Short mmCIF file of C-alpha atoms and ligand atoms in Angstrom, two decimals:
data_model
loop_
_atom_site.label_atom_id
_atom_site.label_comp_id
_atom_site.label_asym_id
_atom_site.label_seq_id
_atom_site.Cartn_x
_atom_site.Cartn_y
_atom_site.Cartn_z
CA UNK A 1 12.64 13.65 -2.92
CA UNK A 2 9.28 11.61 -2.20
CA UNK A 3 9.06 8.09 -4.03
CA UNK A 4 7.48 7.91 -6.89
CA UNK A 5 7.07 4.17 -8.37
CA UNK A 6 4.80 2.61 -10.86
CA UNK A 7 3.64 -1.06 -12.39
CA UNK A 8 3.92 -0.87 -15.91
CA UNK A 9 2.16 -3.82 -17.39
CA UNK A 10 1.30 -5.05 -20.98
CA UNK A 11 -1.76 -6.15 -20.73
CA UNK A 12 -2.25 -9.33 -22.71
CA UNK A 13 -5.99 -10.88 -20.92
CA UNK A 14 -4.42 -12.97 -18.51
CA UNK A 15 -2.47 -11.43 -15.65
CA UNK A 16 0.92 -13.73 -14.63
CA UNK A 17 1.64 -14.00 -10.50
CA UNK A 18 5.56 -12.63 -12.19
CA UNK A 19 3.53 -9.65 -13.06
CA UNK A 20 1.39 -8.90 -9.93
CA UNK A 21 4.28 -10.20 -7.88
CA UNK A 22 6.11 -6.53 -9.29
CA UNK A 23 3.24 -4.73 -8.48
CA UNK A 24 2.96 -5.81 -5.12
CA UNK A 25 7.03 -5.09 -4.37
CA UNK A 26 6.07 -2.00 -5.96
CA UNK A 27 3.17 -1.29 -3.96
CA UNK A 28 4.57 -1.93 -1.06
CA UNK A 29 7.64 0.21 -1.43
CA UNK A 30 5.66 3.00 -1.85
CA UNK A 31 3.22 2.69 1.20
CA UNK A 32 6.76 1.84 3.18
CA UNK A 33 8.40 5.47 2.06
CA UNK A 34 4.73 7.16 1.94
CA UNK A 35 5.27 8.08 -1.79
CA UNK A 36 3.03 6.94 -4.43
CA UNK A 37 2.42 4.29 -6.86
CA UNK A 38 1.49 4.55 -10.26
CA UNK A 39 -0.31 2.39 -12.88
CA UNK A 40 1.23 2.84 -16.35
CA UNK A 41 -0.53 0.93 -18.85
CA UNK A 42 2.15 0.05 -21.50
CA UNK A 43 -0.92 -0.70 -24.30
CA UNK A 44 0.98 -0.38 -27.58
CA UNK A 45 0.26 -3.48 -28.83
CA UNK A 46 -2.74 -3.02 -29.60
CA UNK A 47 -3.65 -6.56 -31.03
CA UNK A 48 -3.44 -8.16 -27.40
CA UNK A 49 -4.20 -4.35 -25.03
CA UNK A 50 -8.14 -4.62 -25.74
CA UNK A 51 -10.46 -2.72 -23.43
CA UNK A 52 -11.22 -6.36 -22.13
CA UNK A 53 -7.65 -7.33 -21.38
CA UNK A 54 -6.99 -4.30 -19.88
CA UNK A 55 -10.41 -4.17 -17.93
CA UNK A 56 -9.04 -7.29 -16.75
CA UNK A 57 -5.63 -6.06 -15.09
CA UNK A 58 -7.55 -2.86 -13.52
CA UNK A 59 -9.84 -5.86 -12.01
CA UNK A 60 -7.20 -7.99 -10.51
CA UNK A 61 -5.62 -5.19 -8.87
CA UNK A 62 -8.79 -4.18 -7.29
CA UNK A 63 -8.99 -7.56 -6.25
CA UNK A 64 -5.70 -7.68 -4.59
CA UNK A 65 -6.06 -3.94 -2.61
CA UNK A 66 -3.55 -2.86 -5.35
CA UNK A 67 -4.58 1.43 -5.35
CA UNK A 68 -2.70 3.51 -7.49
CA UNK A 69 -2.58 7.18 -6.17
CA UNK A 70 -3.15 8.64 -9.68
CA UNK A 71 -5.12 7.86 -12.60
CA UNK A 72 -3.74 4.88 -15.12
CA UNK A 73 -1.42 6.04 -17.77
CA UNK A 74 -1.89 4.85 -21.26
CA UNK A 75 0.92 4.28 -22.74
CA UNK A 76 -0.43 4.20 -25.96
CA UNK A 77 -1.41 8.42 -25.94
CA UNK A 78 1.42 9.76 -25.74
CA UNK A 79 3.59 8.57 -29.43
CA UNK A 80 3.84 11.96 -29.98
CA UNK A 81 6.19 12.80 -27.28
CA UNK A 82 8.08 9.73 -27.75
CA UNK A 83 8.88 10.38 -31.35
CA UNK A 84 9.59 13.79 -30.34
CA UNK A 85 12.64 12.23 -27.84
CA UNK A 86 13.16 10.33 -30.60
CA UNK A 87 13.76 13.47 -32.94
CA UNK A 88 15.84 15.46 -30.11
CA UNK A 89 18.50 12.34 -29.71
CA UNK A 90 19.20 12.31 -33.55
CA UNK A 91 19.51 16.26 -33.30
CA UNK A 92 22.24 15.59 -30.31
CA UNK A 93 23.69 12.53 -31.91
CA UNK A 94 22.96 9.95 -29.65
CA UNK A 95 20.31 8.26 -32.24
CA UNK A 96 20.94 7.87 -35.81
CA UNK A 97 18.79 7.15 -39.36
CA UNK A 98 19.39 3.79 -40.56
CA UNK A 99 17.53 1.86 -43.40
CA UNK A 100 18.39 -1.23 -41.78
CA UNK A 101 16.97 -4.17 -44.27
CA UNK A 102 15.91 -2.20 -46.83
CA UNK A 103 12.39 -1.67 -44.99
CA UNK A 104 12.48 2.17 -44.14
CA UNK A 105 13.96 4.12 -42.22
CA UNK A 106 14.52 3.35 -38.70
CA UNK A 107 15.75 5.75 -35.57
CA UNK A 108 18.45 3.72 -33.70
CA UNK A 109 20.12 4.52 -30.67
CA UNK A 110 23.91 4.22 -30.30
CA UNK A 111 25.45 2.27 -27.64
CA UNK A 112 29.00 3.56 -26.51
CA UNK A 113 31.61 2.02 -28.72
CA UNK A 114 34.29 0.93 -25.87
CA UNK A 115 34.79 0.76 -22.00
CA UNK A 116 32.20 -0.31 -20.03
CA UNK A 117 28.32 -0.04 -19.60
CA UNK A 118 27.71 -0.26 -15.48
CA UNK A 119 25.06 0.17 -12.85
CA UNK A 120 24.18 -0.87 -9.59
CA UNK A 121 20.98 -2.61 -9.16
CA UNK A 122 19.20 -2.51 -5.82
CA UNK A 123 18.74 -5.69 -5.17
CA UNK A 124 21.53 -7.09 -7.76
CA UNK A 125 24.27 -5.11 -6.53
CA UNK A 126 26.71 -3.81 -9.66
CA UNK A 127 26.08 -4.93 -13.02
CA UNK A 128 28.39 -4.35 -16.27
CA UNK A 129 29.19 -5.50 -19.14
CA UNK A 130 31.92 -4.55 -22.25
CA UNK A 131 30.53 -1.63 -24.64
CA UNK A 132 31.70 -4.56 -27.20
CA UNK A 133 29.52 -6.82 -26.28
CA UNK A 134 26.30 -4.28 -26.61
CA UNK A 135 24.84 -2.94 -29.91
CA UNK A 136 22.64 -0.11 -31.00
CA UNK A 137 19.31 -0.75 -30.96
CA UNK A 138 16.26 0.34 -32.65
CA UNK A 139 13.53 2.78 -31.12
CA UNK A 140 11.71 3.83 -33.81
CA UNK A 141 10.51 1.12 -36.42
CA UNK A 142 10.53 2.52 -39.95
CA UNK A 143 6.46 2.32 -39.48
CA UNK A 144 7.02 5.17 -37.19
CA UNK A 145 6.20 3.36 -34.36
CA UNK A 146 8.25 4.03 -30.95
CA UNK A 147 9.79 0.52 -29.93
CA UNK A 148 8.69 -0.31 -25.74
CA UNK A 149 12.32 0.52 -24.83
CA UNK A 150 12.03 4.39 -25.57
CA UNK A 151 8.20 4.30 -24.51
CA UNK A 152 9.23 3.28 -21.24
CA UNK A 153 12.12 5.42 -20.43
CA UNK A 154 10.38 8.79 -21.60
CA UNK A 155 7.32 8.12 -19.64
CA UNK A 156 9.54 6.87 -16.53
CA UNK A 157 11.09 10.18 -17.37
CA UNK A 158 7.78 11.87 -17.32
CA UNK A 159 5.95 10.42 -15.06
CA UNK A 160 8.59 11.30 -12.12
CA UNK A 161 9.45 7.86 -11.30
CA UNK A 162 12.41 7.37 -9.21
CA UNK A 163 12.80 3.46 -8.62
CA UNK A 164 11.77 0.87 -11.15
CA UNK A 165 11.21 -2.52 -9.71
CA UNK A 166 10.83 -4.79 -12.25
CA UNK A 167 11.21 -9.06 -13.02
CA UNK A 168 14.78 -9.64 -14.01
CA UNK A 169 13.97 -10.34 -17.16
CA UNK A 170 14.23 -6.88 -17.63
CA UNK A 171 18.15 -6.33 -16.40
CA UNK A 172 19.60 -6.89 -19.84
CA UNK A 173 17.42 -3.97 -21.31
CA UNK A 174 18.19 -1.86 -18.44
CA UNK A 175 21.65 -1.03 -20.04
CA UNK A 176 19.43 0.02 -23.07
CA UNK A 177 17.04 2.25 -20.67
CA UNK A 178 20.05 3.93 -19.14
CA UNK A 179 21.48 4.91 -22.61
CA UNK A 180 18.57 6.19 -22.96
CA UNK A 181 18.56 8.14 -20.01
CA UNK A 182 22.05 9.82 -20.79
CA UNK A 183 21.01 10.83 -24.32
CA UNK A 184 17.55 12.47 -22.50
CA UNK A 185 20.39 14.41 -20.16
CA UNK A 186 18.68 13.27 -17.11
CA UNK A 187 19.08 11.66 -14.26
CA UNK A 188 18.03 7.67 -14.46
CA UNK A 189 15.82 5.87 -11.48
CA UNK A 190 17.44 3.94 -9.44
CA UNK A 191 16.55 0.14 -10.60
CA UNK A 192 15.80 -2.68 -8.69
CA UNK A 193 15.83 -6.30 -10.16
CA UNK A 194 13.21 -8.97 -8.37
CA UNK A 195 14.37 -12.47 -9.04
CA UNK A 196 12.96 -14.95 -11.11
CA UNK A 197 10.38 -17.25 -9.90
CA UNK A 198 10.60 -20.59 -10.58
CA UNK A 199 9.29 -23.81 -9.59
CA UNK A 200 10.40 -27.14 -8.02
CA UNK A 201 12.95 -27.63 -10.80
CA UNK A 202 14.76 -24.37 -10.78
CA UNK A 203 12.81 -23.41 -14.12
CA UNK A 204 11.14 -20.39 -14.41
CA UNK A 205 7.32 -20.77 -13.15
CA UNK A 206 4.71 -21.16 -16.07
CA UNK A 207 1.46 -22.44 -17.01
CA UNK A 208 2.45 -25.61 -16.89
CA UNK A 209 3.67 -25.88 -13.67
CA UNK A 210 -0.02 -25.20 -12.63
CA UNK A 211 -2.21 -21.90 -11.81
CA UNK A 212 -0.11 -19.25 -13.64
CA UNK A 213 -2.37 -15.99 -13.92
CA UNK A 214 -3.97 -14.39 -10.87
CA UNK A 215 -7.48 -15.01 -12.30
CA UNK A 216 -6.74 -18.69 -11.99
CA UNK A 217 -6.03 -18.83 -8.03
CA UNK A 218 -9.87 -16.36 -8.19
CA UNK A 219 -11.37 -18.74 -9.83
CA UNK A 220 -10.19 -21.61 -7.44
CA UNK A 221 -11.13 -19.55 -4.50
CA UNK A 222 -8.17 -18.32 -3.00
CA UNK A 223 -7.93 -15.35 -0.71
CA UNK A 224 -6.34 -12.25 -2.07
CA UNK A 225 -5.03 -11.21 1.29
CA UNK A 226 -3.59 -14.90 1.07
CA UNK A 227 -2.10 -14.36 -2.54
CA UNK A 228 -0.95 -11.14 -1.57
CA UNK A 229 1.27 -12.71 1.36
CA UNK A 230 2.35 -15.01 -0.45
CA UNK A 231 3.41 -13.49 -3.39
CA UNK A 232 5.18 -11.01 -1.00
CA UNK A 233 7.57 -13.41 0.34
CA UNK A 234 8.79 -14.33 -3.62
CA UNK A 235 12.10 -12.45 -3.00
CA UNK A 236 11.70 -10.71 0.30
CA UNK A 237 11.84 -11.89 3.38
CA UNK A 238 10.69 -9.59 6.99
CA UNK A 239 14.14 -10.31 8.08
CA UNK A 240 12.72 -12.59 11.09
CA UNK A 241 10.67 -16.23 11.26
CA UNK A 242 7.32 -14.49 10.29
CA UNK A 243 5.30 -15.91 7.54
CA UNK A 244 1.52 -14.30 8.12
CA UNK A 245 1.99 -10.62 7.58
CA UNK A 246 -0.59 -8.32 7.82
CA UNK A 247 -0.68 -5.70 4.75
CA UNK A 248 0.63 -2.85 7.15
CA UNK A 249 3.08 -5.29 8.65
CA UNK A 250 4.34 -6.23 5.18
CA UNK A 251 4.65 -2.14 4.42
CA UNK A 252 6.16 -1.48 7.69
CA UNK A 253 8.89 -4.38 7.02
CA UNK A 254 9.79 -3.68 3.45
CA UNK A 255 12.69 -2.68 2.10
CA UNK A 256 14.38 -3.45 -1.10
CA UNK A 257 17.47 -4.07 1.11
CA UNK A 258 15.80 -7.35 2.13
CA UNK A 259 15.07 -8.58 -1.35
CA UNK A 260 17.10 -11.25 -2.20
CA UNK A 261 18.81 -11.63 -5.26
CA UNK A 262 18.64 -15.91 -5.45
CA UNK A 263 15.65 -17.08 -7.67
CA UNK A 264 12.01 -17.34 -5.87
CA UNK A 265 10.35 -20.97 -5.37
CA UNK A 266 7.18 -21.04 -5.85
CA UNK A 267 5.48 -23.69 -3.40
CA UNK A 268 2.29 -24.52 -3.71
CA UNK A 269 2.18 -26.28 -0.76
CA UNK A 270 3.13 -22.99 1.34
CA UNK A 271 0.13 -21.06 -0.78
CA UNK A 272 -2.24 -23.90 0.18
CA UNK A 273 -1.28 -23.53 4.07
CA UNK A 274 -1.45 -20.02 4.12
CA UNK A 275 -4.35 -19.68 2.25
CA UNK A 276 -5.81 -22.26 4.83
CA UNK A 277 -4.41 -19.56 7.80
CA UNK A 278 -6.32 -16.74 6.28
CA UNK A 279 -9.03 -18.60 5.40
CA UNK A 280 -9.96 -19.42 9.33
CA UNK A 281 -9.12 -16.00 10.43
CA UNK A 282 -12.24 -14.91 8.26
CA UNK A 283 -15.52 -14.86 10.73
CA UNK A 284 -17.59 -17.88 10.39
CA UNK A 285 -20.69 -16.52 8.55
CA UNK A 286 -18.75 -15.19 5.81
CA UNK A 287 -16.66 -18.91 5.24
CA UNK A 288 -20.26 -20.34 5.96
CA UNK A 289 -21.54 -18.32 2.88
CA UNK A 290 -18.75 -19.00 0.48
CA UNK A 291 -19.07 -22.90 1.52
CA UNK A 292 -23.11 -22.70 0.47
CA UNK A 293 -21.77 -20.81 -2.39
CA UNK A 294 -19.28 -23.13 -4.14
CA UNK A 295 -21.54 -26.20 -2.64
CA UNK A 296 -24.40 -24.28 -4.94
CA UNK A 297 -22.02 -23.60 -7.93
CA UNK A 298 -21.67 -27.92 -7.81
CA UNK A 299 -25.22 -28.52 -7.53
CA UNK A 300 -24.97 -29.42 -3.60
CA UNK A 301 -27.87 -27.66 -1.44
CA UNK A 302 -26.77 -26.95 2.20
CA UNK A 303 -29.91 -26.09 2.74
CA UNK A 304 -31.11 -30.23 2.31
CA UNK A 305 -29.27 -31.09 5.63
CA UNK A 306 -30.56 -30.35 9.20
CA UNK A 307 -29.08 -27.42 10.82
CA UNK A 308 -27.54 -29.23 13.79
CA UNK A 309 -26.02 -31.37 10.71
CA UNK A 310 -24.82 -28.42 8.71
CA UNK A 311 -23.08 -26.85 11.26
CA UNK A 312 -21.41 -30.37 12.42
CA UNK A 313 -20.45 -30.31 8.88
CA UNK A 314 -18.85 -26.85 9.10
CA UNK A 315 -17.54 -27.24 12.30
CA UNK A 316 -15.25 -30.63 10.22
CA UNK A 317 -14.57 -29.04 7.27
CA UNK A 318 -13.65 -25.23 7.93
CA UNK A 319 -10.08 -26.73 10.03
CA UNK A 320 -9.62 -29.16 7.11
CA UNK A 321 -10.02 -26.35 3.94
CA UNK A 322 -7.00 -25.05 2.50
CA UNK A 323 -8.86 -23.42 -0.24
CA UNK A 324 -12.73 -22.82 -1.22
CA UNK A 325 -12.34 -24.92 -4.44
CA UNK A 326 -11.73 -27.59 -2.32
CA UNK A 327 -15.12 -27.63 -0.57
CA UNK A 328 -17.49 -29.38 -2.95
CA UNK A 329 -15.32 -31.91 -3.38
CA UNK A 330 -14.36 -32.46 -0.04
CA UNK A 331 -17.69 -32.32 0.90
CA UNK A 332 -19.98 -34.55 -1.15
CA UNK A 333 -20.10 -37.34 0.55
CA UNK A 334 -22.30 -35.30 2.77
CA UNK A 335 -25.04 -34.64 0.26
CA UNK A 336 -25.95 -37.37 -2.03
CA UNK A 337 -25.67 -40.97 -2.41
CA UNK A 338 -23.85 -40.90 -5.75
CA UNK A 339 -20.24 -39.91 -4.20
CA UNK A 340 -17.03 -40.71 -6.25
CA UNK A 341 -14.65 -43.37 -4.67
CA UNK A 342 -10.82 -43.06 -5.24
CA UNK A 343 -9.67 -45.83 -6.95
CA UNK A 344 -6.18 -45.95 -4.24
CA UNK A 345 -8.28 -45.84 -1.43
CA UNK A 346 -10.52 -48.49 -2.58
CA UNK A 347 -7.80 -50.82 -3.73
CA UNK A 348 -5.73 -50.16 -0.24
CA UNK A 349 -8.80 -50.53 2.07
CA UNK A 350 -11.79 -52.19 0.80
CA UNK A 351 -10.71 -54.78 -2.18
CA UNK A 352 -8.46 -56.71 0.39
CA UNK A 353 -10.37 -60.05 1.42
CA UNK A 354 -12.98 -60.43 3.76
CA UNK A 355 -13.14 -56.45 4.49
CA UNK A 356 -16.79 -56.38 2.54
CA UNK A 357 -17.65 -59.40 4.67
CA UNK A 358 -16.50 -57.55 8.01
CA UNK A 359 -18.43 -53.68 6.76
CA UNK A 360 -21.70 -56.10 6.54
CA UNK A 361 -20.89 -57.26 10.35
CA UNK A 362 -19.90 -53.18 10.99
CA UNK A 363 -23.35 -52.42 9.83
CA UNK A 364 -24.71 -55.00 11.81
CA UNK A 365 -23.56 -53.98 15.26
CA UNK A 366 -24.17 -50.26 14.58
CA UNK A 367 -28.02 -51.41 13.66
CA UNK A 368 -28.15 -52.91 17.69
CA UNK A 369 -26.94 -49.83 19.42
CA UNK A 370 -29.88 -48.23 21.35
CA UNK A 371 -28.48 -44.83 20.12
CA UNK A 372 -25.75 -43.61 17.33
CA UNK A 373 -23.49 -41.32 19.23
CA UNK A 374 -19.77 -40.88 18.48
CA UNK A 375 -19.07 -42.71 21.79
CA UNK A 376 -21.41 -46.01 20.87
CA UNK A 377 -20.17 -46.12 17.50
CA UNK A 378 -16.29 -46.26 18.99
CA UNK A 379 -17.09 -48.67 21.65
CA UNK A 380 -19.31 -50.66 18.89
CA UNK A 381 -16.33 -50.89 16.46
CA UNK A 382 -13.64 -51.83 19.02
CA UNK A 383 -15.36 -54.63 20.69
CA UNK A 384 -16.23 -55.93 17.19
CA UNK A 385 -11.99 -55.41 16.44
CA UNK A 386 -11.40 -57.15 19.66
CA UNK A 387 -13.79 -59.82 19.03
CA UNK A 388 -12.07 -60.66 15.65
CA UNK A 389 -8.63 -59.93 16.80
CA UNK A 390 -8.00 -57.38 14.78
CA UNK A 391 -6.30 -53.96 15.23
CA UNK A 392 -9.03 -50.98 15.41
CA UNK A 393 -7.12 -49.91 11.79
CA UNK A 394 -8.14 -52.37 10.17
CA UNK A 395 -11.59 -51.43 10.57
CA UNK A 396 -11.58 -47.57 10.85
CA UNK A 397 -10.26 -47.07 7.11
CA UNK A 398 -12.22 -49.19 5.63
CA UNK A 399 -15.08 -48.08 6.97
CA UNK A 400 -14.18 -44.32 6.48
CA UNK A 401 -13.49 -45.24 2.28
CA UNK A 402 -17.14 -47.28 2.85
CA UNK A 403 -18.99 -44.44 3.67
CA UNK A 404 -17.25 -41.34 1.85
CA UNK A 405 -15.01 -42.64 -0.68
CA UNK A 406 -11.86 -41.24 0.15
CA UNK A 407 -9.17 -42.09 2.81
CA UNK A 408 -8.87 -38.80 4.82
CA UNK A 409 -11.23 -36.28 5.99
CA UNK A 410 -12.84 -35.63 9.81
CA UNK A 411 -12.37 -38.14 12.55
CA UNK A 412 -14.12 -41.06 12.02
CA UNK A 413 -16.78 -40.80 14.86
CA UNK A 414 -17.79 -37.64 13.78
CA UNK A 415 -17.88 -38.18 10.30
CA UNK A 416 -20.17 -41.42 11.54
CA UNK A 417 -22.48 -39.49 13.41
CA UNK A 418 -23.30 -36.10 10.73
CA UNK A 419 -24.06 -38.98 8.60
CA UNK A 420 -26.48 -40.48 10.26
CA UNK A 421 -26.98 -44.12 11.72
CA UNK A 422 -28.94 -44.96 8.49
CA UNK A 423 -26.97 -43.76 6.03
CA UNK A 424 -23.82 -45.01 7.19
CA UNK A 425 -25.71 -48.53 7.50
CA UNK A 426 -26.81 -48.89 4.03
CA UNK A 427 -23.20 -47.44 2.64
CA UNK A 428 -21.71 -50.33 4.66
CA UNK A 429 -23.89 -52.67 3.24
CA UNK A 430 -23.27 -52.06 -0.26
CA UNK A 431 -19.63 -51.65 0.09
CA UNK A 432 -19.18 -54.31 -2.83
CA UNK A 433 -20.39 -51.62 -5.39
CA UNK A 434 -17.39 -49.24 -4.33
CA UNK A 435 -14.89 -52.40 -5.93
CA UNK A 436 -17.31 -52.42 -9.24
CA UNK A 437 -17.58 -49.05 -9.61
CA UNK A 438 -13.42 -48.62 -9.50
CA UNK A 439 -12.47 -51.69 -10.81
CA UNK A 440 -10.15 -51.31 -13.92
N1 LIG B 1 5.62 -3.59 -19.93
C1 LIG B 1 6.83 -4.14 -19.40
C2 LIG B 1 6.52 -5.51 -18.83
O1 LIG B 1 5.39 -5.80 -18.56
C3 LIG B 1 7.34 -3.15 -18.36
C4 LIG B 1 8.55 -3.53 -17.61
C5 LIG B 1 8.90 -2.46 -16.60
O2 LIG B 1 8.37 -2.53 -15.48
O3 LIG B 1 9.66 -1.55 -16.93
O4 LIG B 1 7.36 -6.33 -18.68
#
C-alpha cells in the first residue's frame, strides 16, 4: 500500500508556523516512503476561505518547496457526498434525527454507550478514554450543512489517505473521526499526533509571543530553506547531533518513529542562528542583492558608497546578519549622517565624564596620522590610552557608540576605516549631540 497523506488547512488569510509545521511533517513523510502528498482545502467557512486567503496558503507553500502531487481539493464541492454519508449512517443506525434546541433538525452521530473508545497514535502511543465520558455529536446542522468532523473523514475516506498527521489539538476529535470511520465500514488511517508548540513559558506559541504566521518571518526576510529546517525539528529530531539538514537529508531521516511526543519550544534564538547558517551558504551576489534590496526598501542607496567601501561593508556585515530585516538597521550608520543612537549604549559609554572631552582628543590624533589605515588608527588609539593611563576599553566603546550609535557591530578598526578618516573625525567631534539627542 503506497502512502498517501495530505495537509488539510482552513484557510483563514494568515497561515500559523502550527499549520505549515503539519504540512512540512506531512511533506516529508511522503517524500521519505515515495508516496504522495495531498493539499485538501477544508474551505467551508466561507466567511474567512476567500479566493485571497486561500491564494495566500497556495503562496506560502510555494514559498516553502511545499508540492502537492495532485491538484488541491476543495473541500467545499463536494456537500453532496457528505450529506449522502450522512444519509447512509442514519439508514444503518449509527446517526440519528434529533431536533436538538428546537432549531431543526440535526443528523447526529452516536458514540458507543459503554466500554471503551481506543487507538494508538503514532507518535502518542495508545489513547482511550470511557464511552461515558464521550457524547454524540452533531454532523449535520439543521441548515443542512455537514459539520468539519464528517467533511474530513469522508474526504480522508475518499481521497485514499492512509496517515493523518495533524497538531494535537486534533486528538480529542480523533475519537469522533474514528466513529466515523466504523459507521462508513472502513478501515481508518493510521493517525499521528505532532505536539504542541509552545514558547519559553510552556504556553502554546501565538501572536503574541512574536512572528506567528509564515508571511510574517517573509516579510522579515527569512529564508524558507531556513524556516523549513527549523520548523522540521518542532517534534522530530534526525536521531543524531545534526541541526542543518538539507531537504533530502531531512526526507531521508524522517520517520514518525522519531517524533517526539513532549511539547515543541519554539526558540527564536535557534531560528535566528540558523537562518544566519543558511543565509551565508547563499553565493555572495545573491546576499549582495537582497542587502541593496532591503537597504533600497529603507531609503539607503548602496550605490552612494565607493565600491572598495561597499564591499568592505559586505565583507562586515554578511558574518554578522542573522536575518535580511536586520540589514538596514544594522547598517545605517554607513549611509547618512542622521543615524539613531541607543539610548543604553549612550548612557553606558559616552554620558560618563570626561569621555566627550577624550573623543575630541581621539579625533585629534586620528587628524595627525599621515594615513588612516586600520593599523594607524590602533596604534593611534593605544598610545593615546597609554598616555592617559587608561585601558584600550575605555576608549574603543566609546568611540564605536561615537561613530555608529550602537555598542556592537564589526571590529572597531574596520568599522574606522569603511568610514572614512573624515567622517569618523567630525562624528567624534560632535559626540555631545549623541547625550542631547537621547537624553530623557
Ligand atoms: N482543517 C483542519 C485544521 O486546519 C484539519 C485538521 C486535519 O488535518 O485533519 O485544523
Amino acid at each position: 500500500m503506497s502512502v498517501r497523506v495530505r495537509f488539510a488547512p482552513s484557510p483563514t488569510g494568515q497561515v500559523h508556523i502550527g499549520n505549515i509545521r503539519a504540512a512540512i511533517f506531512n511533506w516529508l513523510f511522503a517524500r521519505h516512503a515515495g508516496g504522495s502528498f495531498l493539499l485538501r482545502v477544508e474551505d467551508t467557512d466561507r466567511e474567512r476561505s476567500t479566493p485571497e486567503a486561500i491564494r495566500t496558503l497556495l503562496s506560502v507553500m510555494e514559498w516553502l518547496g511545499l508540492d502537492a502531487d495532485e491538484p488541491p481539493v476543495y473541500q467545499s464541492t463536494r456537500t453532496a457526498r457528505h450529506l449522502a454519508v450522512a444519509e447512509a449512517m442514519v439508514a444503518s443506525g449509527a446517526a440519528t434525527r434529533e431536533n436538538r434546541d428546537g432549531k431543526g433538525e440535526c443528523i447526529v452521530c452516536r458514540m458507543p454507550a459503554e466500554g471503551k473508545v481506543e487507538f494508538t497514535d503514532a507518535v502518542k502511543g495508545r489513547i482511550r478514554k470511557r464511552a461515558e465520558d464521550t457524547q454524540d455529536f452533531v454532523i449535520v446542522r439543521s441548515d443542512g450543512s455537514p459539520v468539519f468532523h464528517l467533511a474530513n473523514v469522508v474526504d480522508d475516506h475518499d481521497m485514499g489517505i492512509t496517515h493523518v498527521i495533524r497538531g494535537d489539538d486534533h486528538v480529542e476529535n480523533t475519537f469522533k473521526h474514528l466513529q466515523i470511520f466504523k459507521a462508513m465500514g472502513v478501515e481508518p488511517p493510521v493517525y499521528a499526533h505532532l505536539p504542541m508548540i509552545v514558547n519559553h513559558m510552556g504556553k502554546p506559541y501565538s501572536k503574541r509571543d512574536g512572528a506567528a504566521f509564515v508571511g510574517d518571518f517573509q516579510e522579515q526576510g527569512y529564508l524558507p530553506d531556513a524556516l523549513f529546517n527549523f520548523l522540521a525539528l518542532l517534534g522530530w529530531a534526525p536521531g543524531d547531533d545534526r541541526e542543518i539538514l538539507s531537504r533530502q537529508e531531512m526526507i531521508d531521516a524522517f520517520s514518525l518513529e522519531r517524533c517526539k511526543s513532549s511539547a515543541a519550544r519554539f526558540d527564536l534564538r535557534k531560528l535566528l542562528w540558523m537562518n544566519g547558517e543558511y543565509l551565508r551558504n547563499l553565493p555572495r551576489p545573491v546576499v549582495e542583492a537582497e542587502f541593496r534590496r532591503r537597504l533600497q526598501i529603507a531609503g539607503l542607496d548602496a550605490g552612494t558608497l565607493p565600491d572598495a567601501t561597499w564591499n568592505g561593508v559586505l565583507d562586515q556585515m554578511i558574518p554578522r546578519t542573522r536575518v535580511f530585516g536586520d540589514v538596514p538597521g544594522n547598517c545605517i550608520y554607513f549611509f547618512t549622517e542622521n543615524y539613531p543612537f541607543d539610548p543604553k549604549a549612550v548612557d553606558k559609554r559616552l554620558r560618563p565624564d570626561g569621555v566627550v572631552a577624550l573623543l575630541q582628543e581621539v579625533a585629534q590624533a586620528f587628524e595627525a596620522l599621515p594615513a588612516f589605515t586600520v593599523e594607524s588608527s590602533e596604534t593611534a588609539l593605544r598610545a593615546l590610552g597609554e598616555a592617559r593611563g587608561l585601558g584600550i576599553g575605555m576608549l574603543v566603546h566609546p568611540v564605536r557608540v561615537a561613530v555608529s550609535g550602537v555598542g556592537e557591530g564589526p571590529g572597531l578598526f574596520e568599522l574606522l576605516t569603511l568610514l572614512g578618516r573624515e567622517r569618523v573625525c567630525a562624528r567624534l567631534r560632535r559626540a555631545d549631540k549623541a547625550l542631547q539627542t537621547t537624553a530623557n
